[in-house]
Structures are given as C-alpha cells and as structure tokens.
XYZ file of C-alpha atoms in Angstrom:
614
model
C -6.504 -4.832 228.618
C -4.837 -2.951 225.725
C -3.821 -4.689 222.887
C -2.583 -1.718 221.619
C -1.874 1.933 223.112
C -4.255 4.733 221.628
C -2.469 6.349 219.530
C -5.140 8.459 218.045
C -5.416 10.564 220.928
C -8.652 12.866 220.679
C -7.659 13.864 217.601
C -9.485 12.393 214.214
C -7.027 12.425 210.856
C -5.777 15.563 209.795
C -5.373 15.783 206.284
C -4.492 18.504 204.197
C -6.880 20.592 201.882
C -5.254 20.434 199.117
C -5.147 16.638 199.237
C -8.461 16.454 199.909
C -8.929 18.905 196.378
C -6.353 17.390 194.289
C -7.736 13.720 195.099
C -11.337 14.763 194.537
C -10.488 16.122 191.388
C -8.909 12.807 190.256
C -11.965 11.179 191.098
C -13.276 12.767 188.269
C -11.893 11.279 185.947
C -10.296 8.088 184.860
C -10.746 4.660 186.326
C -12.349 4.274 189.699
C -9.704 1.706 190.762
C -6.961 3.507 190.045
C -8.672 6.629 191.996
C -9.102 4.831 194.555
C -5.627 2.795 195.413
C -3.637 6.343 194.627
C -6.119 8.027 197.160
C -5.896 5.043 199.719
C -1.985 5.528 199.269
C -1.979 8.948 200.005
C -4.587 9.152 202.582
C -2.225 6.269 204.562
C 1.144 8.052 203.800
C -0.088 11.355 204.907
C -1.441 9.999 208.173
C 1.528 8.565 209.114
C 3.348 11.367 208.976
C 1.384 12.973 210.527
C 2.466 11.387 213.880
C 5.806 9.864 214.069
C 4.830 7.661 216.754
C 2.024 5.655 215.217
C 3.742 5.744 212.070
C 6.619 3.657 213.980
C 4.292 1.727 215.367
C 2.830 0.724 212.299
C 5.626 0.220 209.976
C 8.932 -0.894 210.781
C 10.075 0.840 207.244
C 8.410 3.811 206.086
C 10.140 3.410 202.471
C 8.080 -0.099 202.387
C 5.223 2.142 201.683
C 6.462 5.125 199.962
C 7.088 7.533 203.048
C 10.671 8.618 202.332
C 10.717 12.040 203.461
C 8.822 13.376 206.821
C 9.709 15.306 210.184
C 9.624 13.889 213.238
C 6.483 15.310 214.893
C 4.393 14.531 218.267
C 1.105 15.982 217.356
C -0.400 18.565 219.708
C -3.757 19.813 220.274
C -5.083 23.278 219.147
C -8.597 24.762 218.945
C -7.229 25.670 215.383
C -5.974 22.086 214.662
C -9.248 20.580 215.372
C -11.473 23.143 213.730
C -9.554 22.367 210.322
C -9.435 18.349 210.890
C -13.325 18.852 211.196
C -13.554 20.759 207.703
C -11.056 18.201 206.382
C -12.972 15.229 207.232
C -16.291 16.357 206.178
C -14.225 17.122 202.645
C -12.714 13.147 203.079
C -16.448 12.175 203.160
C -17.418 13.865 200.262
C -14.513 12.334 197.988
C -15.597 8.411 199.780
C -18.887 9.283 198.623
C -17.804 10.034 195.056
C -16.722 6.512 194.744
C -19.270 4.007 192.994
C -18.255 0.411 195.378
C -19.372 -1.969 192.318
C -16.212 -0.529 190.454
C -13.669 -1.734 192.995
C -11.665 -4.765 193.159
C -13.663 -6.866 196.097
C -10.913 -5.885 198.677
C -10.829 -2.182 198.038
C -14.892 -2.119 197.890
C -14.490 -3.293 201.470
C -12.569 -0.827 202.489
C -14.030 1.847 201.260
C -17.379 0.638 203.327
C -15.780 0.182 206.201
C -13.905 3.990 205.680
C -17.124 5.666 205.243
C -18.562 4.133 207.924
C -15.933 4.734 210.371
C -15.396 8.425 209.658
C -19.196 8.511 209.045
C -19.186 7.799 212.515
C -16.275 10.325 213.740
C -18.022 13.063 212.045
C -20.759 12.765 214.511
C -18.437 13.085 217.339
C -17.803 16.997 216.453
C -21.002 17.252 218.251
C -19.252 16.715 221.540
C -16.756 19.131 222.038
C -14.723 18.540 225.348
C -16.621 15.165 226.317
C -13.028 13.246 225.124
C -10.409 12.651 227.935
C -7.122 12.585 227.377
C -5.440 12.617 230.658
C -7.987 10.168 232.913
C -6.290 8.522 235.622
C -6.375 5.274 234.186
C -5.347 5.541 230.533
C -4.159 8.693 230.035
C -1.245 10.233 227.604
C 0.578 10.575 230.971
C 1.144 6.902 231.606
C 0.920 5.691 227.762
C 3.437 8.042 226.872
C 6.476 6.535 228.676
C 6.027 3.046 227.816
C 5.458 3.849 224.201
C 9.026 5.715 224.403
C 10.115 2.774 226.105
C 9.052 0.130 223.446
C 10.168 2.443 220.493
C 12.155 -0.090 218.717
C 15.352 1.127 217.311
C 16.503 -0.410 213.985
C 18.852 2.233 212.774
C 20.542 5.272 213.630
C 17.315 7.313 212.291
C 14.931 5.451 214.590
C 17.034 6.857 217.378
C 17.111 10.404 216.046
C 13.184 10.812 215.588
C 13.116 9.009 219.186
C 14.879 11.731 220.243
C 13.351 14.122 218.173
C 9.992 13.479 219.793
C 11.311 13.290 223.555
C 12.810 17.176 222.932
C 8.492 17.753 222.109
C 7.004 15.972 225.409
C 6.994 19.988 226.465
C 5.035 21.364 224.153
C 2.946 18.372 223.749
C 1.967 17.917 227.654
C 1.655 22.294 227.272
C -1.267 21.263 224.773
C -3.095 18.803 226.842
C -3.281 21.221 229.272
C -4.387 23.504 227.297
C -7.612 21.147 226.547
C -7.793 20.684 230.124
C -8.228 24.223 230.795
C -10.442 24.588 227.914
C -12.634 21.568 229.017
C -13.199 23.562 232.617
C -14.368 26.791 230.661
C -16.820 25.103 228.713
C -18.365 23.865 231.692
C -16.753 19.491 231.225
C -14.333 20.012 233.912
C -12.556 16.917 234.799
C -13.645 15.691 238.754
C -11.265 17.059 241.022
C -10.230 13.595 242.480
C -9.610 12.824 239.391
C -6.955 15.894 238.477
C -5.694 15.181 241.519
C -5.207 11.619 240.800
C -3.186 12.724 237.377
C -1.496 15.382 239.167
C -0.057 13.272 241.483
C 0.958 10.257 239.035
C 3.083 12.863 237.023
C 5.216 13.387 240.407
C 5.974 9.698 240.747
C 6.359 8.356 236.545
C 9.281 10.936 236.261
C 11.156 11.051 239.145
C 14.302 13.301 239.536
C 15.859 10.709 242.135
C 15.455 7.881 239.312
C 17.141 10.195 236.447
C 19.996 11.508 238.704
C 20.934 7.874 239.596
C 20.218 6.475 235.935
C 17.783 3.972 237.020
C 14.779 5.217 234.991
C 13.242 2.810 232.705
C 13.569 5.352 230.099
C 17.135 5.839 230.709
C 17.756 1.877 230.783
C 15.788 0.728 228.317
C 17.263 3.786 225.502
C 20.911 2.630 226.927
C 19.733 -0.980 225.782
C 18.333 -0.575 222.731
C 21.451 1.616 221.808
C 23.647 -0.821 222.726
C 22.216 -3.424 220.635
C 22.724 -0.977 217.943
C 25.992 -0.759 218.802
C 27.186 -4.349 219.084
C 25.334 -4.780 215.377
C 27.674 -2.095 214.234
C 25.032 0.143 212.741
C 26.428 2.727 215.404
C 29.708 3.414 216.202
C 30.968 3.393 220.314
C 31.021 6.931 220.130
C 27.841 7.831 218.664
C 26.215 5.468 221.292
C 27.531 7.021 224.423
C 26.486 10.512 222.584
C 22.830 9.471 221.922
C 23.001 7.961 225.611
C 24.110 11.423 226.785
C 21.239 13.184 225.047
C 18.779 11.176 225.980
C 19.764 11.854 229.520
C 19.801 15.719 229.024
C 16.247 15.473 227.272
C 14.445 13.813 230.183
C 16.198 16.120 232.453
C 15.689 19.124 230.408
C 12.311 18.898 228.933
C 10.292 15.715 229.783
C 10.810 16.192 234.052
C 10.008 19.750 233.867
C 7.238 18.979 231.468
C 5.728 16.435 233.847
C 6.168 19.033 236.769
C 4.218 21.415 234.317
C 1.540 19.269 233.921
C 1.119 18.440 237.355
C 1.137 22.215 238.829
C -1.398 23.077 235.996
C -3.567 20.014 237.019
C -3.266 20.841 240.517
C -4.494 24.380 239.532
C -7.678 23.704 237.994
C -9.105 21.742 241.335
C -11.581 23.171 242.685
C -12.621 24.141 246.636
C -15.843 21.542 246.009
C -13.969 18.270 246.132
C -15.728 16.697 243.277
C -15.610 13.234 242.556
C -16.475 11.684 239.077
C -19.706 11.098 237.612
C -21.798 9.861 234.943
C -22.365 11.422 231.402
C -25.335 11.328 231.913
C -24.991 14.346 234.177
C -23.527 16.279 231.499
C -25.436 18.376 228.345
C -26.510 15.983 226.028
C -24.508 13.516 228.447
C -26.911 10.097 227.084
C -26.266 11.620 223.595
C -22.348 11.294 223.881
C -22.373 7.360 225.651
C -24.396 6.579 222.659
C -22.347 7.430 220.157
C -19.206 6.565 222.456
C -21.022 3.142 222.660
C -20.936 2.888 218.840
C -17.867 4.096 218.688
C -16.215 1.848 220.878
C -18.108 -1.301 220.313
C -19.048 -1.613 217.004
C -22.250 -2.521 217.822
C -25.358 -0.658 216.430
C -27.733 -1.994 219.611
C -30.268 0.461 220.693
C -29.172 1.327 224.742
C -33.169 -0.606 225.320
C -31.662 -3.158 223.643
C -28.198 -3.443 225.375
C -29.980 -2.980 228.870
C -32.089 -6.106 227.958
C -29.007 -7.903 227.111
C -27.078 -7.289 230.138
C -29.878 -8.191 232.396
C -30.141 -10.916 230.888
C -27.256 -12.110 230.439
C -26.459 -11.314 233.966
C -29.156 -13.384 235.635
C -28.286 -16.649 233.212
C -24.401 -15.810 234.591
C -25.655 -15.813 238.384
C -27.844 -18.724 237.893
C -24.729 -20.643 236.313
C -22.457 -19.648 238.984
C -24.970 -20.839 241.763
C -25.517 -23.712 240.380
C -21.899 -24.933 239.972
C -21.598 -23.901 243.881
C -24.565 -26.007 244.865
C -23.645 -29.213 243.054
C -21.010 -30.325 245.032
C -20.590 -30.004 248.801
C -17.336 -28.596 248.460
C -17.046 -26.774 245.111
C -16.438 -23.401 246.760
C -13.159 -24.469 248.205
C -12.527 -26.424 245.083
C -12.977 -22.914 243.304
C -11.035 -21.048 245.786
C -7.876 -24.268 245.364
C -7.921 -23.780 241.622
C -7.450 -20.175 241.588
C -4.302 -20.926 244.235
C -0.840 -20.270 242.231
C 0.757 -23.574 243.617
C -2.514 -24.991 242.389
C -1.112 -24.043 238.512
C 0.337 -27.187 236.660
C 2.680 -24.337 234.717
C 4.511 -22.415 236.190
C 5.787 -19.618 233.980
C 4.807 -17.428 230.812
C 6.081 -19.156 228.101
C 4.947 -22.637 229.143
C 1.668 -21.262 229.214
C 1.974 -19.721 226.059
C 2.962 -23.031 224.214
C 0.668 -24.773 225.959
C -1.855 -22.362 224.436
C -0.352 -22.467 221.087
C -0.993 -26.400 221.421
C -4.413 -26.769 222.365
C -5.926 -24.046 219.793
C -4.931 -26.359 216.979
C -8.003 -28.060 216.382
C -10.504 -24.777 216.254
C -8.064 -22.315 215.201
C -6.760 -21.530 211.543
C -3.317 -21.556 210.783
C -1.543 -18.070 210.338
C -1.641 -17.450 206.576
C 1.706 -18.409 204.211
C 3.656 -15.517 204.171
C 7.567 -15.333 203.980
C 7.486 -16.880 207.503
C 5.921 -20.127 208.088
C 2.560 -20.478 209.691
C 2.057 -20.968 213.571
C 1.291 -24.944 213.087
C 3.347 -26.105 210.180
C 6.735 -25.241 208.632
C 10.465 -25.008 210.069
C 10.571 -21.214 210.447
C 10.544 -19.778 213.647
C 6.807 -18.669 215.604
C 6.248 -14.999 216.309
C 8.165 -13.652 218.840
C 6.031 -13.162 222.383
C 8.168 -11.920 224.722
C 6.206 -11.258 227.889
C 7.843 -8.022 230.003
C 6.699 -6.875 233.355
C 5.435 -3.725 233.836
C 7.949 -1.430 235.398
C 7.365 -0.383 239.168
C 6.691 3.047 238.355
C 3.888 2.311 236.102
C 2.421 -0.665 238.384
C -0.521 1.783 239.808
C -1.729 3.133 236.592
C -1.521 0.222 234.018
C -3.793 -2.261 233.450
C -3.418 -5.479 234.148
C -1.966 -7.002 231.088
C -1.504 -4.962 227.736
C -0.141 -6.442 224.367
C 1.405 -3.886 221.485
C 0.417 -4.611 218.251
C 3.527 -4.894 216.042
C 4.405 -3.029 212.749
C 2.491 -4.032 209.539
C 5.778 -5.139 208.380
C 7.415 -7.058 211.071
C 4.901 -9.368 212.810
C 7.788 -11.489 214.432
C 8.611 -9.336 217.423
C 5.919 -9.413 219.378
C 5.433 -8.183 223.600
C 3.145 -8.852 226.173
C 3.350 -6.731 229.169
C 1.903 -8.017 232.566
C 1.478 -6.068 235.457
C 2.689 -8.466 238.846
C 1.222 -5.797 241.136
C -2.313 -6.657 239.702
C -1.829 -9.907 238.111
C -1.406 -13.324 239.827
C 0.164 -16.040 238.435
C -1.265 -19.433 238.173
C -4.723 -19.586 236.677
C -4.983 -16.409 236.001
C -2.341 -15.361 234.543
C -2.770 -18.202 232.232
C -5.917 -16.896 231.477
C -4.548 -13.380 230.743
C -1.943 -14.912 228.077
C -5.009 -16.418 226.464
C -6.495 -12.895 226.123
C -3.622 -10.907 225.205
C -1.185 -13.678 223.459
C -2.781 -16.852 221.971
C -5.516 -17.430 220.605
C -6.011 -13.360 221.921
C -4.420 -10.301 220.373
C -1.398 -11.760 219.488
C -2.665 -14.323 217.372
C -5.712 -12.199 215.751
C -3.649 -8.832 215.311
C -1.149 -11.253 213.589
C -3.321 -13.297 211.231
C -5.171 -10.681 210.249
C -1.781 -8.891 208.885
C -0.341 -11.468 207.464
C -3.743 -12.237 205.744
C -4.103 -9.096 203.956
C -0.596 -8.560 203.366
C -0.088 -9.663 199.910
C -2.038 -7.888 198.512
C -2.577 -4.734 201.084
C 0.559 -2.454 199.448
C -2.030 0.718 200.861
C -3.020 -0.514 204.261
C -5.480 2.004 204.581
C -7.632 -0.181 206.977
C -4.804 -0.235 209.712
C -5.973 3.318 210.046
C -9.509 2.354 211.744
C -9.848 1.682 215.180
C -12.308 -1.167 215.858
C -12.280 -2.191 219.648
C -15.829 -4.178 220.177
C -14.168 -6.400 217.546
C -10.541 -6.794 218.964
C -11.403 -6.561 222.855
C -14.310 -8.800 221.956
C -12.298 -11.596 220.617
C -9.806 -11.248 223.755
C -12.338 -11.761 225.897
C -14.024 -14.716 223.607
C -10.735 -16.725 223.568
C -9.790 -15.855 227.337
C -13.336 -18.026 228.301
C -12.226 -20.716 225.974
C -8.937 -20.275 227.932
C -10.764 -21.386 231.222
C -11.679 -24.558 228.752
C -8.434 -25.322 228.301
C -6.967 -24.714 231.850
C -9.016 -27.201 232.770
C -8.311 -29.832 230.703
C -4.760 -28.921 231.784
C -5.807 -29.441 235.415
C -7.314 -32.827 233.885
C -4.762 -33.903 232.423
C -2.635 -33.539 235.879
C -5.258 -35.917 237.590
C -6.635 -32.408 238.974
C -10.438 -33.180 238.327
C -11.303 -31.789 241.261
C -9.510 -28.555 240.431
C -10.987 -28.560 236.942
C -14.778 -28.278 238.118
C -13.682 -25.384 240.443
C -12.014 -23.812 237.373
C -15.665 -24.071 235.585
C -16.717 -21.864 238.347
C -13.743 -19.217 238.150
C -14.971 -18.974 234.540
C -18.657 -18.563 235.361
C -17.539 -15.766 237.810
C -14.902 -13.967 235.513
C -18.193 -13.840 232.716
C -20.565 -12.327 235.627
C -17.804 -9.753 236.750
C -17.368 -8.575 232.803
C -20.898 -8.634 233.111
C -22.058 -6.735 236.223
C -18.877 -4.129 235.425
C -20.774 -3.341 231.550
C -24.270 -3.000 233.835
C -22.455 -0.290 236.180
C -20.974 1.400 233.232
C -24.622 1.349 231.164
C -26.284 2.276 234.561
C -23.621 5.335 236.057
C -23.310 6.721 232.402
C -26.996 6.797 230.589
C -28.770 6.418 233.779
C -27.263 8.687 236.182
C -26.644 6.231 239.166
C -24.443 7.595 242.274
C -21.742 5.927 244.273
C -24.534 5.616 246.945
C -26.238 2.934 244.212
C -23.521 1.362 243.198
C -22.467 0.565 246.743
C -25.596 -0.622 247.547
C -25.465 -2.975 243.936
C -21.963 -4.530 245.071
C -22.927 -4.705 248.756
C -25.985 -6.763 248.019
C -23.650 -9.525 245.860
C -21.082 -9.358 248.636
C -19.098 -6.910 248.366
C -19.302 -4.311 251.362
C -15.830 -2.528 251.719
C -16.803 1.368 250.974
C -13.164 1.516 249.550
C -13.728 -0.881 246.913
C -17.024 0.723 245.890
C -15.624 4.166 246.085
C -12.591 2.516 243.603
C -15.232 0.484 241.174
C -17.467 3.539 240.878
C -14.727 6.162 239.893
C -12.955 3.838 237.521
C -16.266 3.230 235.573
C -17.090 6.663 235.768
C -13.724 8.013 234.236
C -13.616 5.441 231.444
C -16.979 5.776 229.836
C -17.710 2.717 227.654
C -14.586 1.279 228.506
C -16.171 -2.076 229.913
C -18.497 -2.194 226.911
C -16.453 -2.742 224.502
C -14.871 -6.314 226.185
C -18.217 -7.643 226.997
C -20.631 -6.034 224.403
C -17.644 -6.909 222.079
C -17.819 -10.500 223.582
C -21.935 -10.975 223.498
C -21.612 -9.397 219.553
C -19.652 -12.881 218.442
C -21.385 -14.765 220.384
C -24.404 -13.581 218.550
C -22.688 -13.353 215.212
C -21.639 -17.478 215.860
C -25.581 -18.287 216.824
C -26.079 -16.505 213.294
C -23.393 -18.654 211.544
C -25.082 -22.092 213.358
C -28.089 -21.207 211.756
C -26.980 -20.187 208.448
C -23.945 -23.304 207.978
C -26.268 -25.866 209.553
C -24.355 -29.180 209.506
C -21.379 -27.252 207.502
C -20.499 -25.345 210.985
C -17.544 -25.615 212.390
C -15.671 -23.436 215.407
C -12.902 -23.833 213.008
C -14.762 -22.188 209.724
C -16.474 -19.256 211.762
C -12.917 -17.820 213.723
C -11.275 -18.050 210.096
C -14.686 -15.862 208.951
C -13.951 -13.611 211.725
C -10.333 -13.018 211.226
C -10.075 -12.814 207.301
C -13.306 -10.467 207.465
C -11.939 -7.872 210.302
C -11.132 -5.769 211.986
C -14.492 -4.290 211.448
C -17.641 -3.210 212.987
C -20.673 -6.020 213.799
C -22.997 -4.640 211.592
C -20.577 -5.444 208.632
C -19.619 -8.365 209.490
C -23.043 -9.385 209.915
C -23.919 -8.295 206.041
C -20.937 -10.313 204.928
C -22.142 -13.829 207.372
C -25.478 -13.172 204.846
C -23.898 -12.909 201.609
C-alpha cells in the first residue's frame, strides 16, 4: 500500500515570512539561476527543519545539505499555525511566479513547473477547512506514528537524542490532533462515530501498559536494538546505551502511554448518542467540491469526474468480460485459478527468492539503476540495495495495510525495508505479487532510480518535497500486473502450465477488484451512494456477507480517493504508454517508455504528458 508514510500530515509547508521577503527581494535582482538554486536551497533546508521526522527520513546527513543547526521538533497543529502557513504559501506563489522558466538551467525550469503547480494546487485546498483526516481508522497518525519511531534509523549518538527528543513530544502532539478533532465536530465535519470509536479503541491496544511493564513492546525492542548496534560499533559507550535504553523506557511510560490514553478518552468523548457510521463527501458542504480537488490532489490526473466515471465503467466491463472469458475457456479453469492462488502451489517459497527472481526477469524491459558511487542493479561488483522485508508487528496487524515499503533517505538508497503484514497477506502468489508492487520493479526500484538519477546534480532536492501519489501508486500497481506475467512464466517454467492460465485469471480478477473498489469510491464520495447500494453492488457480483459490505463500505468511505490514486494512477500510464506507441512508432520500446517515466518523475500526468510531446 504505502510506499512511504505521510509525513506531511494535514499540514502544507510552513515557511517563514521573512524568508519568503528576503528571497523575493533577491529575485529582484541578479541572475535568475542563481535566485533560484539559493531559494530552492533554502526553501528545502527550512522544510526540513521544520519536522525532524521527515527530515530523517529524507536525509541520512543533514550537513550533506547544509542543515547544521536545528531543534528537534514534532510539528503540531494550531488554528494559528495553519492560518500563517496559508499567508506563507500564497507569498511562496508569488516569489515562483516572479521567476521567468526560459532563464533556468533545464532541470531547475522543471522544477519550478512542477512547484507551482503543486502548491498551485494546495492553495486551493484552504477552501476546505476540516475536510482532512488525520486520525481515520485506517491510516491515521495513531498507527503511522509507532512504526515510524520504530524504523528511525540510528547512525550516531544525535540520531538517538532527537529520537528521543521527539518521543518526550508524542503528548503535546496527540493534544493537537485532538484539538482538530474537536474543532472538526464544531464546524459541523465531525468524524462518524464508528469511526472515533474505531481510533479510540486502537489507541488502547498499540500502547499497551502490559507490553511496556514486561519490555516486550516493539518500541522498547527495536530502540534496545538499534542502540546496541550503536554500541557494538563503538559510537556509544556501554553506559550511555543502557542510559538511552532507560529513557526510552521512562518516555513511553511517562508521556507516549498516557498520551495514547488521552487520545482515546477524548475520542471516546466526542461520540455521539446517534451511532453514526461513515459516509460520503458528497454529503458534506461543498462535499463533490473537496473529492475533486482531493482527486487531483491525489492522482495527478486532471480528468473531469464525467470523464473518470466513463473510464471506470468502462474499464470495468472490458475487466468482467476478460475474467469470464478466461473462466469459460477451459472446463476447469476455475479450480485451476483457485490451485494457483494455493501457497503450496508457489514454486518460491520465501521473500527474498521472490525478490531475486524479480530482479531477474525485469532485465529485459527495465533500465538499469543509474551509475552512481554504487553499481547499478544489473551490472557491476558492488552490492544491490538492501530490501530487507520485516513483518508487521502483532500490534499493528489490524490497522496496517497489507504491505508498505519506506522510501529511504536521499542520501543512502542502500538500506532499504519492505514491511508485510502475515495477518492480511498470504504467501505464495500473492505475496509474490505484493514484492512486485512494493520491491522490484515497484517502489523500491522506482523510488531508487529516480534518486540516484537526479542525484548528481540535485545538491537542492527541492522536488523530494512534492508528494505525487497517482504517479508512484500508479507504477506499483503497473508493475504488480506485469508481476502476474512473470509468476506465470515462473509456474511455466516448473512444468505448471496449468497453473499459469489460472494465474492469467487471478490477474484479470486483481485488475477488476482495483477496479470495482475506484467505482465504489467515485460512486459513495461524488455520488452519495449508501451502504444499502453498495451491498446490493457486491451482492449482485457475489458477494453477500452483510459484514463484508458493512467493512468495504466504511473503509472507502473513510479514505476518500484513496483507491483512486492506485487505479486512476494505473489507467494514467497506461494511457500515457498508448500516447508513447503512437508518437515512437517502430522506435517503441517497454524498455524506452519506463526509463521516460522514471527520469521524468515523480510528477503529475499532465506534465508528463507535455514532456512525451516535446
């Protein structure tokens, strides 16, 4: 699912005034270059520390790009807070708009495009006050929050000081969401109360007092871990170890379990006595108005909503037709579809097999990672990224995702990890699958090359700033159907032909799933439809259990968009690769268009279509 935890919160950037001022007035004047890579640099630096926690996950080491000096801080919300980022970014826009493009080096013209149309963009999210979520049940800062503590890598003895800097703020911080939470139910955008509930009720069981009184917390045993490593290095002494281990201890004891119980009381508080479930946006003020800019937003895809709807219905009836096809052309291809899918069924049997057998069959259609001081993925004696796959811990098995993958530090693309959930994810096929989504050719590989292609020249990385998930969720789910491809070829291969055809029919299935879940999030948010309709939907394709419709409906329902931007994402390069067939003719390859894709993203479709025509 995630290739990377939101770090960004609700919040847009927060920069301060007199940046904005002092860098407008040096647009002024002087070169428009040299304007623009000192305002780039500044714009990044003061971003980062702005929030210590996506500065460390974007560099490894701050001093690599001039961040020397800076607090540890875990940014909170405030009415105050947001009412100056607003003024600041509408000053941001007017210094971007300043710039004259055709005076920029190629790469910094780029990003200054993509920067104005990205906050361009934001901007016109002020006009939704309270639509954001924060806390939903499924992706909330209460269940992102510990495993981003958990995979806070420690390099030296300051990494664990602003690690435990930032635990000491989980009060205050938690204090503020619920602050927007009460705020939210004023304005009249309460959250459901199944929903609160839901939250309330997952802050009892992440942070358990049993766990931290017998040490067995995965944020007591991974700190005690990472310190120790530390330790054996000899970048911290014995004693300093068992003293960080001791604090840490005393900070989850002190401040993060009674800030979790906080959170959950105040939750539990703002229920109401009508036992509301969720619903659509479109039920809200201006409700259609928000999921079209949240559609945007998330996607990267300028399609009108006529034009989406068209797509998906579409799109759905040529995946149905597909899938009944493949059933009807053999006898017994739906117990060949149900065999393939069987985990004995797999020819590999673990997570790293799969992953080099991965690695190995993208050769041919794939480009090679760009030279940097490592050697690329298919050539060279130095070592591959690191992918070490983890498993989610038991605590965090009911609200994570099925597979995630954390994007690595800007300057240390080696250490990579891949975090599967078992209680959700089978092995076998699909869990092959999954690896081809979040590790190769998926996230991994993309979030990867497209460092390591911009990195000799990107000493401002200003573009790491901009979110663009239609583009990286997109890609996942392109390479995770060519994944099906290769699984059976691997099932082939094993004198599984049998299997293979049945795993031509998982694949037509897993498209019409992606497909029919972006319908019920187009039809519950801009169209208003009730559980009632979306019961009747899944019941007339097969699926009658009221639990599983109740389940389906609220999950769509709290994560607006959320669907759209994997399969709108998905349909977006598909449509961008028709494009290239057209415009290459015989000079297409598979091989030319992914290296167009990667070297010209992360970015939105609209872009990247301009730059296919140039």
């Amino acid at each position: 699912m995630l290739h990377r935890l939101s770090l960004k919160k609700i919040f847009p950037l927060l920069l301060i005034p007199a940046l904005l001022l002092s860098v407008f007035l040096l647009f002024s004047s002087g070169k428009d270059q040299k304007r623009f890579d000192a305002f780039s640099k500044e714009m990044f630096e003061k971003e980062m520390t702005a929030n210590t926690l996506n500065m460390h996950y974007t560099v490894a080491v701050p001093e690599n790009y001039g961040i020397s000096e800076y607090t540890p801080v875990l940014s909170c919300y405030s009415q105050a807070s947001e009412e100056e980022a607003r003024r600041d970014l509408d000053r941001y826009l007017a210094v971007l708009s300043s710039v004259s493009p055709e005076k920029l080096d190629e790469d910094s013209a780029y990003a200054c495009l993509l920067l104005s149309r990205s906050l361009s963009l934001s901007r016109k999210g002020y006009d939704f006050p309270y639509y954001a979520e924060p806390l939903s049940p499924s992706s909330g800062m209460q269940s992102e929050l510990p495993i981003l503590l958990a995979e806070y890598t420690f390099r030296d003895k300051r990494d664990v000081e602003d690690y435990l800097s930032l635990l000491s703020q989980t009060g205050a911080y938690f204090s503020s969401l619920l602050t927007y939470e009460t705020e939210k139910k004023e304005a009249g955008f309460p959250q459901a109360d199944a929903s609160l509930l839901k939250v309330a009720e997952q802050c009892n069981t992440i942070l358990s007092e049993e766990a931290l009184a017998d040490g067995s917390h995965f944020l007591q045993t991974t700190f005690e871990e990472r310190v120790a490593a530390l330790a054996s290095a000899g970048i911290l002494s014995d004693e300093e170890a068992v003293r960080y281990i001791k604090e840490n201890n005393e900070l989850l004891s002190t401040v993060m379990l009674p800030a979790y119980r906080n959170l959950s009381t105040g939750l539990a508080g703002l229920v109401t006595e009508r036992e509301t479930i969720p619903t659509g946006l479109y039920y809200l003020p201006q409700g259609t108005g928000y999921y079209t800019w949240l559609f945007e937003k998330n996607t990267g895809s300028s399609l009108s909503m006529t034009e989406v709807k068209a797509l998906l219905y579409t799109r759905f009836e040529t995946s149905y037709l597909e899938m009944q096809n493949l059933l009807k052309e053999r006898d017994n291809a739906a117990v060949l579809w149900l065999s393939a899918r069987k985990e004995n069924a797999f020819p590999l049997k673990d997570a790293d097999a799969m992953l080099a057998d991965l690695r190995k069959r993208m050769q041919e259609d794939f480009p090679a990672f760009p030279s940097t001081k490592v050697s690329s993925l298919f050539g060279g004696s130095a070592a591959l990224p690191g992918a070490a796959v983890k498993t989610v811990s038991p605590a965090l098995e009911d609200y994570c995702a099925p597979a995630f993958y954390l994007t690595p530090p800007l300057d240390d693309t080696e250490n990579n990890v891949i975090y599967i959930n078992e209680k959700s994810t089978p092995k076998g096929l699909e869990l092959y699958t999954t690896l081809a989504h979040e590790g190769y050719p998926g996230h991994l590989y993309q979030s990867v090359y497209s460092t390591r292609y911009r990195q000799p020249s990107d000493t401002a990385p200003v573009r790491r700033l901009l979110w663009y998930g239609g583009y990286q969720e997109g890609w996942a789910v392109y390479v995770e159907m060519k994944g099906y491809d290769y699984a059976a070829e691997l099932y082939t291969e094993n004198g599984a032909e049998d299997l293979a055809y049945g795993c031509r029919i998982e694949k037509a299935n897993r498209e019409m799933q992606l497909c029919l879940s972006a319908l019920l999030d187009f039809s519950i948010h801009y169209e208003g439809a009730s559980l009632e309709q979306v019961a009747h939907v899944l019941s007339s394709l097969g699926i009658s259990d009221a639990v599983t419709a109740r389940n389906v409906y609220e999950y769509i329902a709290e994560e607006p968009a959320n669907y759209m931007k994997y399969y709108i994402g998905y349909l977006e390069i598909l449509r961008l690769q028709d494009t290239a067939r057209e415009l290459w003719q015989e000079e297409y390859s598979d091989l030319r268009f992914h290296k167009f894709f990667l070297e010209t993203g992360p970015a939105d479709f609209t872009t990247l279509r301009e730059l296919l025509f140039r």
